[in-house]
Amino acid sequence: MITIGLLHTRLDPNLVSRAYLYSAIARVEGFRLFYFTSRDVDFEKKKINGKAYRGGSWVAREFSFPDVVLNVAGPNTARQRAIYDRLAALVPFTSYRLGHKTTVYNKLIKGKTFLPYIIPFRLARKAEDVIGFLNQHGKIIIKPNGDSHGNYIYYIEKDDDGYRFIYRNSAYRVGADEIKEQLASIIAKRSMIMQKYINSRRKKGEAYDFRLHVQKNGFGIWQITAIFPRVANDERIITNLSQGAFLSVFERFIENEFPDEHKELKFKIEGFALLLARHLDEIYDREFDELGIDIGLDEAGKIWIYEVNWRPGHVYIEVKAARAAVNYAAYLARKKKKERENETPKPKGNNQGSGN
């Protein structure tokens, strides 16, 4: 039986929403799963003091190293990172980080295939950088270079009277004499990037984008778990659900917004998701398991890549996403076992022959 280790940073699995779901699905699929953190690993004994869900609660017990680690959260400290890296050298992990947004963009640029879909961007190191980028593009987005969950995202537009800002649900204006100070305060606290604003809007005027959620299945093949449009409320430009956006049904949305070409658009977006996922495997030279790809469509219907997320949220698709994650983990375990069997020298036979 395949044993899956579910690695997280929280000590209590009851505080991890996916833990029970992964455990239940693993049991249905015929696998064994236990929960653990980095501090539970004993490299000397090759044991882990984990927890398994039994009889309605998480029960502590000692486990041998698993066949595969489903690492649903990245390390937060140097100590955790050291343990993750050491364990990953012994046991296959399912997930790998993509890196900062600029890392992803630069890799895609270098890979060339998806270069036409990259939105013009630059790092915002100082206020003058932002002003120059604004002068070039007129309307821009400033957002964190790292994970932000939809926070600290600004829309800035230049006009004859100065600069218009939108942040969360507030819009305000800044004069030319104040702009440098305002921009300096925005970019001082964290690494920020600038992107040209893509006007991806519904017929009614609301901003929207598409989240393309892709995962590898039990055969190690990319599949589409879900595609859903995210529509911003009112005048907001942020489509993150935590910022008040709402979801729509993919097929219904494109039928309403693009009635004459919805079938072709569905095929185009689905194909784009799978091709981009495969391409990321190639340019990173590693096997990703799950990606959240955010795209927009401009007025001409052209696709633009907003960003690509490692370990995307599972809102409304928890069961489907968890089943894919567990089955992909089992695929990795089988693959690793087969590789080890092929590497093991076979015992030599007597080889005496019959003699002629």
Coordinates of C-alpha atoms in Angstrom, one line a residue:
M1 CA 0.0 0.0 0.0
I2 CA 1.3 3.5 -0.9
T3 CA 1.9 5.8 2.1
I4 CA 1.5 9.5 1.6
G5 CA 2.9 12.0 4.1
L6 CA 0.9 15.3 4.2
L7 CA 3.4 18.0 5.2
H8 CA 2.3 21.3 6.6
T9 CA 3.6 24.0 8.9
R10 CA 0.7 23.9 11.4
L11 CA 1.0 21.6 14.3
D12 CA -2.7 20.8 14.5
P13 CA -4.2 19.1 11.4
N14 CA -7.7 20.2 12.6
L15 CA -6.6 23.8 11.6
V16 CA -5.8 22.7 8.0
S17 CA -8.9 22.6 6.0
R18 CA -7.6 20.2 3.4
A19 CA -6.1 17.6 5.8
Y20 CA -9.3 15.6 6.6
L21 CA -10.4 15.7 2.9
Y22 CA -7.0 14.4 1.7
S23 CA -7.1 11.7 4.4
A24 CA -10.6 10.6 3.4
I25 CA -9.9 10.5 -0.3
A26 CA -6.7 8.6 0.2
R27 CA -8.5 5.9 2.2
V28 CA -11.2 5.6 -0.5
E29 CA -8.5 5.4 -3.2
G30 CA -6.7 2.6 -1.2
F31 CA -3.7 4.7 0.1
R32 CA -2.5 5.4 3.6
L33 CA -2.0 9.0 4.6
F34 CA -0.6 10.7 7.7
Y35 CA -0.1 14.3 8.7
F36 CA 3.2 15.8 9.9
T37 CA 5.3 18.9 10.3
S38 CA 9.0 19.4 9.8
R39 CA 9.7 19.2 13.5
D40 CA 8.3 15.6 13.5
V41 CA 11.0 14.3 11.3
D42 CA 13.7 12.1 12.8
F43 CA 16.4 11.5 10.2
E44 CA 18.5 9.3 12.4
K45 CA 15.8 6.7 12.9
K46 CA 14.1 7.5 9.5
K47 CA 10.9 7.9 11.4
I48 CA 8.2 10.6 11.6
N49 CA 6.0 11.3 14.6
G50 CA 2.9 12.0 12.6
K51 CA -0.9 11.8 13.0
A52 CA -3.4 9.6 11.2
Y53 CA -7.2 10.2 11.1
R54 CA -8.8 7.2 12.9
G55 CA -12.2 6.9 14.6
G56 CA -13.1 10.5 14.2
S57 CA -9.9 12.2 15.4
W58 CA -6.2 12.6 14.5
V59 CA -4.2 10.0 16.4
A60 CA -0.5 10.4 17.0
R61 CA 1.8 7.5 16.2
E62 CA 5.3 6.8 14.7
F63 CA 5.6 6.2 11.0
S64 CA 8.4 5.2 8.6
F65 CA 9.3 7.7 5.9
P66 CA 6.4 7.8 3.4
D67 CA 6.6 6.8 -0.3
V68 CA 5.7 10.4 -1.3
V69 CA 5.2 13.8 0.5
L70 CA 2.3 15.9 -0.4
N71 CA 3.7 19.3 0.6
V72 CA 0.7 21.6 0.8
A73 CA 2.5 24.5 2.4
G74 CA 6.0 25.8 1.9
P75 CA 8.5 26.3 4.7
N76 CA 8.4 29.6 6.6
T77 CA 11.8 29.5 8.3
A78 CA 15.4 28.5 7.5
R79 CA 15.1 25.5 9.8
Q80 CA 12.0 24.3 8.0
R81 CA 13.6 24.8 4.7
A82 CA 16.7 22.7 5.7
I83 CA 14.4 19.8 6.8
Y84 CA 12.3 20.1 3.6
D85 CA 15.4 20.0 1.4
R86 CA 16.9 17.1 3.3
L87 CA 13.7 15.0 3.2
A88 CA 13.1 15.9 -0.4
A89 CA 16.4 14.3 -1.2
L90 CA 15.1 11.0 0.2
V91 CA 11.4 11.1 -0.7
P92 CA 9.7 12.6 -3.7
F93 CA 7.7 15.8 -3.1
T94 CA 4.7 16.7 -5.1
S95 CA 5.0 20.5 -5.2
Y96 CA 7.6 23.1 -6.2
R97 CA 7.4 26.9 -5.9
L98 CA 7.4 29.0 -9.0
G99 CA 9.2 32.0 -7.5
H100 CA 8.3 35.6 -7.7
K101 CA 6.1 37.0 -10.4
T102 CA 9.1 38.5 -12.2
T103 CA 10.9 35.1 -12.1
V104 CA 7.9 33.5 -13.9
Y105 CA 7.7 36.3 -16.5
N106 CA 11.4 36.2 -17.2
K107 CA 11.4 32.5 -17.6
L108 CA 8.4 32.7 -20.0
I109 CA 10.2 35.4 -22.0
K110 CA 13.3 33.3 -22.2
G111 CA 11.2 30.3 -23.3
K112 CA 9.8 32.5 -26.1
T113 CA 6.7 30.3 -26.8
F114 CA 4.4 32.4 -24.6
L115 CA 6.3 35.7 -25.1
P116 CA 3.3 37.3 -27.0
Y117 CA 1.1 36.8 -23.9
I118 CA 3.3 38.5 -21.4
I119 CA 2.0 41.9 -20.2
P120 CA 4.7 44.7 -20.3
F121 CA 6.1 44.9 -16.8
R122 CA 8.9 46.4 -14.8
L123 CA 10.1 46.4 -11.2
A124 CA 9.0 49.5 -9.3
R125 CA 12.3 50.4 -7.5
K126 CA 11.6 54.1 -7.1
A127 CA 8.9 56.7 -7.8
E128 CA 10.6 57.8 -11.0
D129 CA 10.3 54.3 -12.4
V130 CA 6.5 54.3 -11.9
I131 CA 6.1 57.8 -13.5
G132 CA 8.1 56.8 -16.5
F133 CA 6.1 53.6 -16.9
L134 CA 2.9 55.6 -16.5
N135 CA 4.0 58.1 -19.2
Q136 CA 4.6 55.1 -21.5
H137 CA 1.3 53.2 -20.9
G138 CA -1.2 55.7 -19.4
K139 CA -2.9 53.1 -17.2
I140 CA -1.0 50.6 -15.0
I141 CA -1.3 48.2 -12.2
I142 CA 1.2 48.1 -9.3
K143 CA 1.2 44.9 -7.2
P144 CA 3.5 42.9 -5.0
N145 CA 6.2 40.8 -6.7
G146 CA 5.5 37.9 -4.2
D147 CA 2.3 36.3 -2.9
S148 CA -0.3 38.9 -1.8
H149 CA -3.7 37.2 -1.9
G150 CA -5.1 40.2 -3.8
N151 CA -3.7 42.7 -1.3
Y152 CA -1.7 45.9 -2.0
I153 CA -2.8 46.1 -5.7
Y154 CA -3.2 49.7 -7.1
Y155 CA -4.6 50.9 -10.3
I156 CA -3.1 54.2 -11.5
E157 CA -4.2 56.3 -14.4
K158 CA -2.7 59.5 -15.7
D159 CA -4.8 62.3 -17.1
D160 CA -4.6 66.1 -17.7
D161 CA -5.5 66.8 -14.1
G162 CA -3.0 64.5 -12.4
Y163 CA -3.3 60.9 -11.4
R164 CA -6.2 58.8 -10.5
F165 CA -5.7 55.9 -8.0
I166 CA -8.0 53.0 -7.2
Y167 CA -7.2 50.8 -4.2
R168 CA -9.7 48.2 -2.9
N169 CA -13.1 50.0 -3.1
S170 CA -11.7 53.6 -2.9
A171 CA -10.8 55.9 -5.7
Y172 CA -8.8 59.1 -5.1
R173 CA -6.8 61.7 -7.0
V174 CA -3.2 62.8 -6.5
G175 CA -1.7 66.0 -8.0
A176 CA 1.5 66.2 -9.9
D177 CA 3.2 67.8 -6.9
E178 CA 2.3 64.9 -4.6
I179 CA 2.7 61.9 -6.9
K180 CA 6.3 61.1 -6.0
E181 CA 5.6 61.0 -2.3
Q182 CA 2.5 58.9 -2.8
L183 CA 4.4 56.4 -5.0
A184 CA 7.3 56.2 -2.7
S185 CA 5.1 55.2 0.2
I186 CA 3.5 52.4 -1.9
I187 CA 6.7 50.8 -3.0
A188 CA 8.8 51.3 0.2
K189 CA 7.4 48.4 2.2
R190 CA 7.7 45.5 -0.3
S191 CA 9.0 44.6 -3.7
M192 CA 6.5 45.8 -6.2
I193 CA 6.1 45.4 -10.0
M194 CA 4.3 47.5 -12.6
Q195 CA 2.2 46.0 -15.4
K196 CA 0.4 47.7 -18.2
Y197 CA -3.3 47.7 -17.5
I198 CA -5.3 45.3 -19.6
N199 CA -8.9 46.4 -20.1
S200 CA -10.7 43.1 -19.6
R201 CA -14.3 44.0 -18.9
R202 CA -17.8 42.6 -19.3
K203 CA -20.4 44.2 -21.5
K204 CA -21.8 45.8 -18.3
G205 CA -18.4 47.3 -17.5
E206 CA -17.2 45.1 -14.6
A207 CA -13.6 44.0 -14.7
Y208 CA -13.1 40.2 -14.9
D209 CA -10.4 37.6 -15.4
F210 CA -10.2 33.8 -15.7
R211 CA -8.7 31.5 -13.1
L212 CA -7.4 28.4 -15.0
H213 CA -6.9 25.7 -12.3
V214 CA -4.8 22.8 -13.7
Q215 CA -3.5 19.7 -12.0
K216 CA -1.8 16.5 -12.9
N217 CA -3.8 13.3 -12.5
G218 CA -3.0 9.8 -11.4
F219 CA -1.1 9.2 -14.7
G220 CA 1.1 12.4 -14.3
I221 CA -0.8 14.2 -17.1
W222 CA -2.0 17.8 -16.9
Q223 CA -5.8 18.1 -16.7
I224 CA -8.1 21.0 -16.2
T225 CA -9.7 20.9 -12.7
A226 CA -11.8 24.0 -13.2
I227 CA -12.0 27.3 -15.1
F228 CA -14.0 30.1 -13.6
P229 CA -14.5 33.7 -14.4
R230 CA -14.0 36.1 -11.4
V231 CA -15.9 39.4 -11.7
A232 CA -15.0 42.5 -9.7
N233 CA -17.8 44.3 -7.8
D234 CA -18.8 47.8 -8.8
E235 CA -15.9 50.0 -9.9
R236 CA -13.2 47.8 -8.4
I237 CA -10.4 46.5 -10.6
I238 CA -9.4 43.6 -8.3
T239 CA -11.0 40.2 -9.1
N240 CA -9.6 38.4 -6.1
L241 CA -12.4 36.7 -4.1
S242 CA -11.1 38.0 -0.8
Q243 CA -11.6 41.5 -2.2
G244 CA -15.3 41.1 -2.9
A245 CA -15.3 39.6 -6.4
F246 CA -17.7 36.8 -7.3
L247 CA -17.4 33.7 -9.4
S248 CA -19.4 32.8 -12.5
V249 CA -19.9 29.6 -14.5
F250 CA -17.3 29.4 -17.3
E251 CA -19.6 28.1 -20.1
R252 CA -22.5 30.4 -19.2
F253 CA -20.2 33.4 -18.8
I254 CA -18.6 33.1 -22.3
E255 CA -22.0 32.3 -23.9
N256 CA -23.4 35.5 -22.5
E257 CA -20.3 37.7 -23.2
F258 CA -19.2 36.1 -26.5
P259 CA -22.4 34.6 -28.0
D260 CA -21.0 34.3 -31.5
E261 CA -17.7 32.7 -30.6
H262 CA -18.1 31.0 -27.2
K263 CA -17.3 27.5 -28.5
E264 CA -14.1 28.6 -30.1
L265 CA -13.2 30.6 -27.1
K266 CA -13.8 27.7 -24.7
F267 CA -11.5 25.5 -26.8
K268 CA -8.9 28.3 -27.0
I269 CA -8.8 29.0 -23.3
E270 CA -8.7 25.3 -22.3
G271 CA -5.9 24.6 -24.8
F272 CA -4.0 27.6 -23.5
A273 CA -4.1 26.4 -19.9
L274 CA -2.8 22.9 -20.8
L275 CA -0.1 24.2 -23.1
L276 CA 1.2 26.7 -20.6
A277 CA 1.3 24.2 -17.8
R278 CA 3.4 21.8 -20.0
H279 CA 5.6 24.6 -21.0
L280 CA 6.3 25.6 -17.4
D281 CA 7.4 22.1 -16.7
E282 CA 9.9 22.4 -19.6
I283 CA 11.3 25.8 -18.8
Y284 CA 11.7 25.1 -15.1
D285 CA 13.0 21.6 -15.7
R286 CA 10.9 20.2 -13.0
E287 CA 7.5 18.5 -12.5
F288 CA 4.8 20.8 -11.1
D289 CA 1.7 19.3 -9.8
E290 CA -0.9 22.1 -9.6
L291 CA -1.1 25.7 -11.0
G292 CA -3.5 28.6 -10.9
I293 CA -3.1 30.6 -14.1
D294 CA -4.8 34.0 -14.2
I295 CA -5.5 35.5 -17.6
G296 CA -7.5 38.4 -19.1
L297 CA -8.9 39.1 -22.5
D298 CA -8.5 42.6 -23.9
E299 CA -11.0 44.4 -26.2
A300 CA -9.7 42.4 -29.2
G301 CA -10.0 39.1 -27.5
K302 CA -6.3 38.6 -27.1
I303 CA -5.2 36.5 -24.1
W304 CA -2.8 38.1 -21.6
I305 CA -1.1 36.3 -18.7
Y306 CA -1.7 38.2 -15.4
E307 CA 0.2 35.8 -13.2
V308 CA 0.8 32.1 -12.4
N309 CA 0.2 30.8 -8.9
W310 CA 1.8 27.9 -7.0
R311 CA -0.7 26.0 -4.8
P312 CA -3.8 28.0 -5.8
G313 CA -6.9 28.1 -3.6
H314 CA -9.6 25.4 -3.9
V315 CA -12.7 27.4 -3.4
Y316 CA -15.8 25.4 -4.6
I317 CA -13.6 22.6 -6.1
E318 CA -12.2 21.1 -2.9
V319 CA -13.1 17.5 -3.5
K320 CA -12.1 17.4 -7.2
A321 CA -8.8 19.2 -6.5
A322 CA -8.0 17.0 -3.5
R323 CA -8.7 13.8 -5.5
A324 CA -6.3 14.9 -8.2
A325 CA -3.7 15.9 -5.7
V326 CA -3.8 12.5 -3.9
N327 CA -3.8 10.5 -7.1
Y328 CA -0.9 12.5 -8.5
A329 CA 1.0 11.8 -5.2
A330 CA 0.4 8.1 -5.7
Y331 CA 1.6 8.3 -9.3
L332 CA 4.9 9.9 -8.1
A333 CA 5.3 7.2 -5.5
R334 CA 4.9 4.4 -8.1
K335 CA 7.2 6.2 -10.5
K336 CA 9.9 6.6 -7.9
K337 CA 9.6 2.9 -6.9
K338 CA 9.9 1.8 -10.5
E339 CA 13.0 4.0 -10.9
R340 CA 14.6 2.5 -7.9
E341 CA 13.9 -1.0 -9.1
N342 CA 15.5 -0.2 -12.4
E343 CA 18.6 1.2 -10.6
T344 CA 19.0 -1.9 -8.4
P345 CA 21.6 -4.3 -9.9
K346 CA 20.0 -7.7 -10.7
P347 CA 21.7 -10.8 -9.3
K348 CA 23.9 -12.6 -11.8
G349 CA 22.9 -16.1 -12.7
N350 CA 25.1 -19.2 -12.8
N351 CA 25.7 -18.6 -16.5
Q352 CA 27.4 -22.1 -16.9
G353 CA 25.4 -22.9 -20.1
S354 CA 24.8 -26.4 -21.4
G355 CA 28.2 -26.9 -23.1
N356 CA 28.3 -28.1 -26.7

